[in-house]
Coordinates of C-alpha atoms in Angstrom, one line a residue:
Chain A
M1 CA 113.7 73.4 114.3
I2 CA 111.1 75.7 115.7
R3 CA 111.8 77.2 119.1
A4 CA 109.9 79.7 121.2
E5 CA 111.0 80.9 124.6
H6 CA 108.8 82.7 127.1
L7 CA 106.6 84.3 124.5
V8 CA 104.4 87.1 125.8
K9 CA 101.9 88.9 123.5
R10 CA 99.7 91.7 124.7
F11 CA 97.0 93.5 122.7
G12 CA 96.4 96.6 124.8
D13 CA 95.3 95.3 128.2
L14 CA 94.6 91.8 126.9
V15 CA 97.4 89.2 127.5
A16 CA 97.0 86.8 124.7
L17 CA 100.2 84.8 125.5
D18 CA 101.8 84.7 128.9
G19 CA 105.2 83.0 128.8
V20 CA 104.8 80.2 126.2
S21 CA 107.8 78.1 125.4
L22 CA 108.0 75.3 122.9
E23 CA 110.3 73.4 120.7
V24 CA 109.6 71.3 117.6
R25 CA 112.5 69.1 116.4
P26 CA 113.1 67.9 112.9
G27 CA 110.8 65.0 112.0
E28 CA 108.4 65.8 114.8
I29 CA 104.8 66.8 114.5
L30 CA 103.6 68.9 117.4
G31 CA 99.8 69.1 117.9
F32 CA 98.7 72.4 119.3
L33 CA 95.5 72.2 121.3
G34 CA 93.5 74.6 123.3
P35 CA 90.0 76.1 123.5
N36 CA 89.1 79.2 121.5
G37 CA 91.1 82.2 122.6
A38 CA 93.8 80.1 124.2
G39 CA 96.5 81.8 122.1
K40 CA 97.1 79.1 119.4
S41 CA 96.8 81.3 116.4
T42 CA 98.7 84.1 118.1
T43 CA 101.6 81.8 118.8
I44 CA 101.6 80.5 115.2
R45 CA 101.4 84.0 113.8
I46 CA 104.4 85.0 115.9
L47 CA 106.3 82.0 114.6
S48 CA 105.3 82.9 111.0
G49 CA 106.7 86.4 111.4
W50 CA 103.3 88.1 111.0
L51 CA 103.2 89.3 114.6
P52 CA 106.1 90.4 116.7
P53 CA 106.1 89.1 120.4
T54 CA 105.8 91.7 123.1
R55 CA 108.5 89.8 125.1
G56 CA 110.4 86.6 124.6
S57 CA 112.1 85.2 121.6
A58 CA 111.2 82.8 118.7
S59 CA 113.4 81.3 116.1
V60 CA 113.2 78.9 113.1
N61 CA 116.2 76.9 112.1
G62 CA 118.3 79.1 114.4
H63 CA 117.1 82.4 112.8
D64 CA 115.5 84.8 115.2
L65 CA 112.1 86.0 114.0
V66 CA 112.7 89.6 115.0
T67 CA 116.3 90.3 114.4
D68 CA 116.8 87.9 111.4
S69 CA 113.2 87.9 110.1
L70 CA 113.8 87.3 106.4
A71 CA 116.0 84.3 107.0
A72 CA 113.6 82.9 109.6
R73 CA 110.6 83.4 107.2
R74 CA 112.7 81.7 104.4
S75 CA 112.9 78.7 106.7
V76 CA 109.2 78.3 107.5
G77 CA 106.2 77.4 105.4
Y78 CA 103.0 78.9 106.9
L79 CA 99.4 77.9 106.2
P80 CA 97.1 80.5 107.9
E81 CA 93.7 79.4 109.3
Q82 CA 91.8 81.2 106.6
F83 CA 94.1 80.7 103.6
A84 CA 93.2 82.9 100.7
A85 CA 94.8 83.7 97.3
P86 CA 93.7 86.1 94.6
H87 CA 90.5 84.6 93.2
E88 CA 91.3 85.4 89.6
L89 CA 94.7 83.7 89.6
R90 CA 94.9 80.1 88.3
V91 CA 96.5 77.6 90.6
G92 CA 99.6 77.3 88.5
E93 CA 100.0 81.0 88.1
Y94 CA 99.7 81.5 91.8
L95 CA 102.1 78.9 92.8
A96 CA 104.7 80.0 90.3
Y97 CA 104.3 83.6 91.5
R98 CA 104.7 82.6 95.1
A99 CA 107.8 80.5 94.3
E100 CA 109.4 83.5 92.6
L101 CA 108.4 85.7 95.5
K102 CA 110.3 83.2 97.7
G103 CA 113.4 83.6 95.7
A104 CA 113.3 81.1 92.8
R105 CA 114.2 82.2 89.2
P106 CA 111.1 82.3 87.0
R107 CA 111.8 79.1 85.1
M108 CA 112.8 77.2 88.3
A109 CA 109.7 78.7 90.0
R110 CA 107.4 77.2 87.4
E111 CA 109.1 73.8 87.7
R112 CA 109.0 73.9 91.5
A113 CA 105.3 74.9 91.4
R114 CA 104.6 72.0 89.1
A115 CA 106.5 69.5 91.3
V116 CA 104.7 70.6 94.5
A117 CA 101.3 70.7 92.7
E118 CA 101.9 67.1 91.5
E119 CA 102.9 66.0 95.0
L120 CA 99.7 67.4 96.5
G121 CA 97.4 66.2 93.8
L122 CA 96.8 69.6 92.3
S123 CA 98.0 68.9 88.7
E124 CA 94.4 68.5 87.4
R125 CA 93.6 71.9 89.0
W126 CA 96.6 73.6 87.5
R127 CA 94.6 75.9 85.2
Q128 CA 91.7 76.4 87.5
P129 CA 91.2 79.8 89.0
F130 CA 91.6 79.8 92.8
G131 CA 88.2 81.3 93.3
T132 CA 86.5 78.3 91.8
L133 CA 88.2 75.7 94.0
S134 CA 86.5 73.8 96.8
K135 CA 87.6 74.4 100.4
G136 CA 89.7 71.2 100.4
F137 CA 91.6 72.2 97.2
R138 CA 92.1 75.7 98.6
Q139 CA 93.7 74.2 101.7
R140 CA 95.9 72.1 99.4
V141 CA 97.0 75.2 97.5
G142 CA 97.8 76.7 100.8
L143 CA 99.9 73.7 101.8
A144 CA 101.6 73.7 98.4
D145 CA 102.4 77.4 98.9
A146 CA 103.9 76.6 102.3
L147 CA 106.1 73.9 100.7
L148 CA 107.3 75.8 97.7
A149 CA 110.6 76.9 99.1
D150 CA 111.1 73.4 100.7
P151 CA 111.4 74.9 104.2
P152 CA 112.6 72.8 107.1
A153 CA 109.7 73.9 109.3
L154 CA 105.9 74.1 108.7
L155 CA 103.3 76.0 110.7
L156 CA 99.7 74.9 110.0
D157 CA 96.9 76.8 111.6
E158 CA 93.7 74.6 111.7
P159 CA 94.7 72.7 108.5
F160 CA 91.8 70.3 108.7
S161 CA 89.0 72.8 109.0
G162 CA 86.5 72.4 106.2
L163 CA 88.0 69.1 104.8
D164 CA 85.9 66.1 104.2
P165 CA 87.0 62.7 105.7
V166 CA 88.8 61.6 102.5
Q167 CA 90.6 64.9 102.2
R168 CA 91.6 64.7 105.9
Q169 CA 93.0 61.2 105.5
E170 CA 95.0 62.4 102.5
F171 CA 96.2 65.5 104.3
R172 CA 97.3 63.4 107.3
E173 CA 99.3 61.1 105.0
T174 CA 100.9 64.1 103.3
L175 CA 101.9 65.5 106.7
R176 CA 103.3 62.2 107.9
G177 CA 105.3 62.0 104.7
L178 CA 106.7 65.5 105.2
A179 CA 107.7 64.7 108.8
A180 CA 109.4 61.5 107.6
R181 CA 111.5 63.7 105.4
G182 CA 112.7 65.6 108.5
K183 CA 110.4 68.6 108.5
A184 CA 109.5 70.1 111.9
I185 CA 105.7 70.5 111.8
L186 CA 103.5 72.5 114.3
F187 CA 99.8 72.3 113.7
S188 CA 96.8 73.5 115.6
S189 CA 93.5 71.8 115.5
H190 CA 90.1 71.5 117.3
V191 CA 89.6 68.1 115.9
L192 CA 91.0 65.9 118.7
P193 CA 91.1 62.6 116.8
E194 CA 93.2 64.3 114.1
V195 CA 95.7 65.4 116.8
R196 CA 95.7 62.0 118.4
D197 CA 96.4 60.2 115.1
L198 CA 98.9 62.6 113.8
A199 CA 100.9 64.4 116.5
T200 CA 104.0 62.8 117.9
R201 CA 103.8 65.3 120.8
L202 CA 101.0 67.5 122.2
L203 CA 101.0 71.0 123.6
V204 CA 97.9 72.2 125.3
L205 CA 97.5 76.0 125.7
H206 CA 95.0 77.5 128.1
R207 CA 94.5 81.2 128.7
G208 CA 97.7 82.0 127.0
R209 CA 99.8 79.6 129.0
C210 CA 101.2 76.2 128.3
A211 CA 99.0 73.9 130.4
A212 CA 100.8 70.6 129.4
V213 CA 103.3 69.3 126.9
G214 CA 104.4 65.8 126.1
T215 CA 103.4 62.7 124.3
L216 CA 99.9 61.4 124.7
D217 CA 101.2 58.6 127.0
E218 CA 103.1 61.1 129.1
L219 CA 100.1 63.3 129.5
Q220 CA 97.9 60.4 130.3
R221 CA 100.2 59.2 133.0
K222 CA 100.6 62.7 134.4
L223 CA 96.9 63.3 134.5
Q224 CA 95.7 59.9 135.5
R225 CA 95.3 61.0 139.1
S226 CA 93.0 63.8 138.0
A227 CA 90.9 61.5 136.0
P228 CA 87.6 60.3 137.6
L229 CA 87.8 57.4 140.0
R230 CA 85.5 54.6 138.8
V231 CA 83.8 52.5 141.5
L232 CA 81.6 49.6 140.8
A233 CA 80.0 47.8 143.8
R234 CA 77.4 45.1 143.8
G235 CA 74.6 44.5 146.4
E236 CA 71.6 46.2 147.7
H237 CA 71.6 50.0 147.3
A238 CA 75.3 49.7 146.3
T239 CA 75.2 52.9 144.2
E240 CA 73.7 55.0 147.0
R241 CA 76.1 53.6 149.6
V242 CA 79.1 54.3 147.3
T243 CA 77.9 57.8 146.6
A244 CA 77.4 58.6 150.3
L245 CA 80.7 57.2 151.4
A246 CA 82.5 59.0 148.5
T247 CA 81.0 62.3 149.5
A248 CA 82.1 61.7 153.1
H249 CA 85.6 61.0 152.0
G250 CA 86.2 64.1 149.8
F251 CA 84.9 63.0 146.4
D252 CA 82.3 64.6 144.2
P253 CA 80.1 62.0 142.5
E254 CA 80.3 63.1 138.9
R255 CA 77.9 60.7 137.3
I256 CA 76.5 57.2 137.4
E257 CA 76.9 54.9 134.4
A258 CA 73.3 53.8 133.5
A259 CA 74.4 50.5 132.0
T260 CA 76.6 49.2 134.8
G261 CA 75.7 51.3 137.9
A262 CA 79.4 52.3 138.2
V263 CA 79.9 55.7 140.0
L264 CA 82.5 58.1 138.5
L265 CA 84.0 60.2 141.3
R266 CA 86.0 63.4 140.9
A267 CA 88.5 63.9 143.7
L268 CA 88.3 67.1 145.7
A269 CA 91.2 68.6 147.6
T270 CA 90.4 66.5 150.7
A271 CA 89.9 63.2 148.9
D272 CA 91.5 60.2 150.4
R273 CA 91.3 57.1 148.2
A274 CA 92.7 54.6 150.7
A275 CA 90.2 55.8 153.3
L276 CA 87.4 55.5 150.8
F277 CA 88.5 52.0 149.9
R278 CA 88.7 50.9 153.6
A279 CA 85.3 52.4 154.3
L280 CA 83.7 50.5 151.4
A281 CA 85.3 47.3 152.7
A282 CA 84.1 48.0 156.3
E283 CA 80.6 48.6 154.9
E284 CA 80.9 45.2 153.2
C285 CA 80.3 46.6 149.8
A286 CA 81.1 44.0 147.1
V287 CA 83.6 46.2 145.3
E288 CA 84.3 44.9 141.8
E289 CA 86.1 47.9 140.3
F290 CA 88.1 50.7 142.0
H291 CA 90.4 52.5 139.6
T292 CA 91.0 55.5 137.5
E293 CA 91.1 55.0 133.8
A294 CA 93.8 56.5 131.7
P295 CA 92.0 59.6 130.2
D296 CA 91.5 59.6 126.5
L297 CA 92.5 62.7 124.6
E298 CA 89.2 64.3 125.0
Q299 CA 89.1 63.8 128.7
L300 CA 92.6 64.9 129.0
F301 CA 91.8 68.1 127.1
L302 CA 88.8 68.8 129.3
L303 CA 90.8 68.1 132.4
L304 CA 93.5 70.5 131.4
V305 CA 91.3 73.3 130.2
R306 CA 88.8 73.1 133.0
E307 CA 91.4 73.7 135.7
P308 CA 93.2 77.0 135.8
A309 CA 96.6 76.8 134.1
A310 CA 99.4 75.6 136.5
Chain B
M1 CA 115.3 92.1 93.9
R2 CA 113.8 88.9 92.6
A3 CA 110.9 89.1 95.0
F4 CA 110.4 92.7 94.1
I5 CA 110.2 91.8 90.4
A6 CA 107.9 88.9 91.1
Q7 CA 105.5 91.2 93.1
F8 CA 105.7 93.9 90.5
K9 CA 104.8 91.5 87.7
R10 CA 102.0 90.1 89.7
E11 CA 100.5 93.5 90.5
L12 CA 100.8 94.8 87.0
R13 CA 99.3 91.6 85.6
G14 CA 96.5 91.8 88.2
L15 CA 95.6 95.3 87.1
L16 CA 95.9 94.6 83.4
L17 CA 93.5 91.6 83.8
S18 CA 91.1 93.3 86.2
P19 CA 87.7 94.1 84.8
Y20 CA 87.4 96.7 87.5
A21 CA 90.5 98.6 86.4
F22 CA 89.2 98.6 82.8
V23 CA 85.8 100.0 83.9
L24 CA 87.7 102.8 85.6
L25 CA 89.8 103.3 82.5
G26 CA 86.6 103.5 80.4
F27 CA 85.2 106.2 82.7
W28 CA 88.5 108.1 82.5
F29 CA 88.6 108.0 78.7
L30 CA 84.9 109.0 78.5
L31 CA 85.3 112.0 80.8
N32 CA 88.6 113.1 79.3
G33 CA 87.2 112.8 75.9
F34 CA 84.3 115.0 77.0
F35 CA 86.7 117.7 78.5
F36 CA 88.9 117.5 75.4
A37 CA 86.0 118.1 73.0
Y38 CA 84.7 120.8 75.3
L39 CA 88.0 122.6 75.2
L40 CA 88.3 122.3 71.4
R41 CA 85.0 124.1 71.0
S42 CA 86.4 127.1 72.9
P43 CA 87.1 129.9 70.4
A44 CA 90.4 130.8 72.2
V45 CA 91.7 127.2 71.6
Q46 CA 90.3 127.1 68.1
N47 CA 92.3 130.2 67.3
D48 CA 95.5 129.1 69.1
L49 CA 95.9 125.3 69.7
T50 CA 99.0 125.9 71.9
L51 CA 96.5 126.9 74.6
L52 CA 95.2 123.4 74.7
P53 CA 97.9 121.9 77.0
P54 CA 97.6 124.6 79.7
Y55 CA 93.8 124.4 79.6
L56 CA 93.8 120.6 79.9
F57 CA 96.7 120.0 82.2
G58 CA 96.7 123.3 84.1
N59 CA 94.2 124.8 86.4
G60 CA 91.2 123.0 84.9
L61 CA 88.6 120.3 85.4
L62 CA 91.0 117.4 84.8
V63 CA 93.2 118.5 87.7
W64 CA 90.5 119.6 90.1
L65 CA 87.9 117.0 89.4
L66 CA 89.3 113.8 87.9
L67 CA 92.9 113.5 88.9
P68 CA 92.3 113.4 92.7
A69 CA 89.6 110.8 92.4
F70 CA 90.8 108.2 90.0
P71 CA 94.2 107.2 91.6
P72 CA 92.6 106.2 94.9
L73 CA 90.0 104.2 93.1
L74 CA 92.9 102.2 91.5
A75 CA 95.0 102.1 94.7
L76 CA 92.2 100.4 96.7
K77 CA 93.1 97.2 94.7
L78 CA 96.6 97.4 96.2
L79 CA 96.2 96.9 99.9
A80 CA 92.5 97.3 100.9
E81 CA 91.5 94.5 98.6
E82 CA 94.3 92.3 99.9
Q83 CA 93.0 92.9 103.4
R84 CA 89.4 92.3 102.5
V85 CA 90.2 89.0 100.7
G86 CA 92.7 87.9 103.3
T87 CA 95.8 87.6 101.1
L88 CA 97.8 90.2 102.9
E89 CA 98.9 87.7 105.6
P90 CA 100.4 85.2 103.2
L91 CA 102.0 88.0 101.3
L92 CA 103.7 89.7 104.3
T93 CA 104.8 86.4 105.9
A94 CA 106.7 85.5 102.7
P95 CA 110.5 86.1 102.8
V96 CA 110.3 89.6 101.3
R97 CA 110.6 93.0 102.9
D98 CA 107.5 95.1 103.4
A99 CA 109.2 98.0 101.6
A100 CA 109.8 95.9 98.5
V101 CA 106.2 94.8 98.5
L102 CA 104.9 98.4 98.8
L103 CA 107.3 99.7 96.2
A104 CA 106.4 96.9 93.7
K105 CA 102.7 97.6 94.2
Y106 CA 103.1 101.4 93.9
L107 CA 105.3 101.2 90.8
A108 CA 103.0 98.7 89.1
A109 CA 100.0 101.1 89.7
C110 CA 102.1 104.0 88.4
V111 CA 103.0 102.0 85.2
F112 CA 99.3 101.0 84.8
F113 CA 98.3 104.7 85.1
L114 CA 100.4 105.3 82.0
V115 CA 97.6 103.6 80.2
F116 CA 95.2 106.2 81.5
W117 CA 97.5 108.9 80.2
G118 CA 98.0 107.0 77.0
G119 CA 94.4 107.5 76.2
V120 CA 94.7 111.3 76.6
A121 CA 97.9 111.3 74.5
A122 CA 95.9 109.5 71.8
L123 CA 93.5 112.5 71.6
F124 CA 96.5 114.7 70.9
L125 CA 97.7 112.3 68.2
V126 CA 94.3 112.2 66.6
L127 CA 94.3 116.0 66.5
N128 CA 97.8 116.0 65.0
L129 CA 96.6 113.5 62.3
H130 CA 93.9 115.9 61.4
G131 CA 96.6 118.5 60.6
A132 CA 96.6 120.5 63.9
Q133 CA 99.8 122.2 64.7
L134 CA 100.7 121.5 68.3
D135 CA 103.5 122.6 70.5
W136 CA 104.8 119.2 71.5
G137 CA 107.1 120.6 74.1
R138 CA 104.2 122.1 76.0
V139 CA 102.2 118.9 75.5
G140 CA 105.1 116.8 76.8
C141 CA 105.6 119.1 79.8
G142 CA 101.9 119.0 80.6
F143 CA 101.9 115.2 80.5
L144 CA 105.0 115.1 82.8
G145 CA 103.3 117.4 85.4
A146 CA 100.1 115.4 85.3
M147 CA 101.9 112.1 85.6
L148 CA 103.9 113.4 88.6
C149 CA 100.7 114.6 90.1
S150 CA 98.9 111.3 89.5
S151 CA 101.9 109.4 91.1
L152 CA 101.5 111.5 94.2
F153 CA 97.8 110.9 94.3
L154 CA 98.4 107.1 93.9
A155 CA 100.8 107.2 96.8
A156 CA 98.2 109.0 99.0
G157 CA 95.7 106.4 97.8
L158 CA 98.0 103.6 98.7
W159 CA 98.3 105.0 102.2
A160 CA 94.5 105.3 102.5
S161 CA 94.3 101.7 101.2
S162 CA 96.5 100.5 104.0
W163 CA 94.1 101.6 106.7
S164 CA 91.2 99.3 106.1
G165 CA 89.8 96.3 104.2
N166 CA 86.7 98.5 103.5
L167 CA 87.0 99.5 99.9
V168 CA 84.6 102.4 100.1
L169 CA 86.6 103.9 103.0
A170 CA 89.9 103.3 101.2
A171 CA 88.8 105.0 98.0
G172 CA 86.8 107.8 99.8
G173 CA 89.7 108.4 102.3
G174 CA 92.2 108.6 99.5
A175 CA 90.1 110.9 97.3
A176 CA 89.4 113.2 100.3
L177 CA 93.1 113.4 101.1
N178 CA 93.9 114.3 97.5
Y179 CA 91.2 117.0 97.3
M180 CA 92.5 118.4 100.6
M181 CA 96.0 118.6 99.1
L182 CA 94.5 120.8 96.4
F183 CA 91.9 122.8 98.2
V184 CA 93.6 123.6 101.5
P185 CA 96.6 125.4 99.9
S186 CA 94.3 127.1 97.5
L187 CA 92.3 128.6 100.3
L188 CA 95.4 129.8 102.1
L189 CA 97.2 131.3 99.1
D190 CA 96.6 134.8 100.3
A191 CA 97.2 134.1 104.0
P192 CA 99.8 136.3 105.6
G193 CA 103.2 135.1 106.9
R194 CA 104.5 131.6 106.9
V195 CA 101.1 130.0 106.3
G196 CA 100.7 131.8 103.0
T197 CA 104.3 131.0 102.0
F198 CA 103.8 127.3 102.8
A199 CA 100.5 127.2 100.9
R200 CA 102.1 128.8 97.8
A201 CA 105.0 126.3 98.1
A202 CA 102.5 123.4 98.2
Y203 CA 100.0 124.5 95.7
L204 CA 100.1 121.8 93.0
P205 CA 97.7 123.3 90.5
G206 CA 99.8 126.4 90.4
F207 CA 102.9 124.4 89.4
L208 CA 100.9 122.5 86.8
D209 CA 99.4 125.6 85.4
Q210 CA 102.4 128.0 85.5
A211 CA 105.2 125.5 85.0
F212 CA 104.5 122.2 83.3
A213 CA 101.5 123.2 81.1
A214 CA 103.3 126.4 80.2
G215 CA 106.1 124.3 78.7
W216 CA 108.9 124.7 81.1
I217 CA 110.3 122.4 83.8
D218 CA 111.0 123.7 87.3
S219 CA 113.1 121.4 89.5
Y220 CA 111.0 122.4 92.5
A221 CA 107.8 121.5 90.7
I222 CA 109.3 118.1 90.0
A223 CA 110.7 117.6 93.5
L224 CA 107.5 118.5 95.3
P225 CA 105.3 115.6 94.1
L226 CA 108.2 113.2 94.3
V227 CA 109.0 114.2 97.9
L228 CA 105.3 114.0 98.9
S229 CA 105.0 110.6 97.2
A230 CA 108.0 109.3 99.2
L231 CA 106.4 110.7 102.3
F232 CA 103.1 108.8 101.7
L233 CA 105.0 105.6 100.8
F234 CA 106.9 105.9 104.1
L235 CA 103.6 106.5 106.0
T236 CA 102.2 103.4 104.3
W237 CA 105.2 101.3 105.4
L238 CA 104.8 102.6 108.9
R239 CA 101.1 101.7 108.8
L240 CA 101.9 98.1 107.8
A241 CA 104.5 97.9 110.6
A242 CA 101.9 99.2 113.1
R243 CA 99.3 96.8 111.7
R244 CA 101.7 93.9 112.4
M245 CA 101.9 95.1 116.0
L246 CA 98.2 95.4 116.4
A247 CA 96.9 92.6 114.2

């Protein structure tokens, strides 16, 4: 299990993380979202043991990352955003060396390296130098490295970057399989469809703070009220009338759908839906649609990161 | 311990298979061969071959010119290269202590540097095969002093290597530091009071010339480079810890 409580990280005057708490349970895949500079990589680097937090605590499998760092690092497999290995080393040599570094006896290290390489489809690349591998295979070597000690927790920083669609699909399947074996997985990504398809829970970071956490359904329900109100009315100058009434009732007309003429309204602080609906009825607008749609992940992400963090 | 051995093997193997390290080795052999031949042409050495070790390992060109420069050129492979390529983060997030990683890297570089000295030793063997009568005690003491000195310069090079992923800065910084360790005390040898005393106590070429190359072993002369090496290793460890804080 991965746990962080009230993590704060400062780099001089810059506050990179401001009280982030999270928990990833065994078998869970937590998708870590946020715009550039939100603090995703910093959080992952703290959880990997690379950076110490300024305040707060973090633990992996019950081992504190500051006071019991070696045991905590033994419990976590980490794939950095820019994974690199010595270019001259062959895949097999590198994995065997890393397994030994993580505590395996030399013979066991080689066997373990072989097993993980086979599991991740690296057997054919066993004798190939790391420097000659494609980006996709390098990522696989990185994941293999993270899995060598069979850790209960995995931290993956942008694991899909640079992968082609086939490799992404394979990578997703691999991660699902690992979660099914009880591993707690935390991964960050900018690719929203990847997060939607893979994560069992989401955590959105914004300006170093946790803007939202929960399953996609939970977040959609929570943010439905913030999603644009969709109003479709029929009749002469319907669009103009809807826009004028909405503005008068505290809504900001966001855009008009060209195909249907529906008006998408963003609610301002003074917005009153019921009053708007009554006004539309009083004006005898033939209202066909008056609802907010559950935001998809992209809308949800934009809603969360546009607003200041709560 | 297992992690330390794994890292040591990896570093040593990396150096032994590195074309760069062998280019360095080639230059080292070439320049030492030149110095060796130059010394052998000297009438004093031709008359008395026992003078060869003090001339080579003592207060000469090897110590003042080559020795400070080559270890940092090798040490840049240890940390600066890791930072440049991006392999330091996976290494230091593995379940292994920073101190074990540093020590493994340092010892591997020291062992590899034995190959450098092996080339110089081969020149003495060739001389011996041609019937030259050598004082092997002096030769051995000379080698011991030079190896201790190169270990110190490797430790200083490792420290310089921890500061940046820029290889030129790492090598240049390490070499500058090593030259300062030689030149600063030499300029202050005659200074009055504590400054002069301290300079004489830290003057490495003096120990190499008057102790090791002269054929006797002084415990202070052995302790000085060892203590300074330990100091540089500690500074490197601190630098890595600080880097984690600031990364």
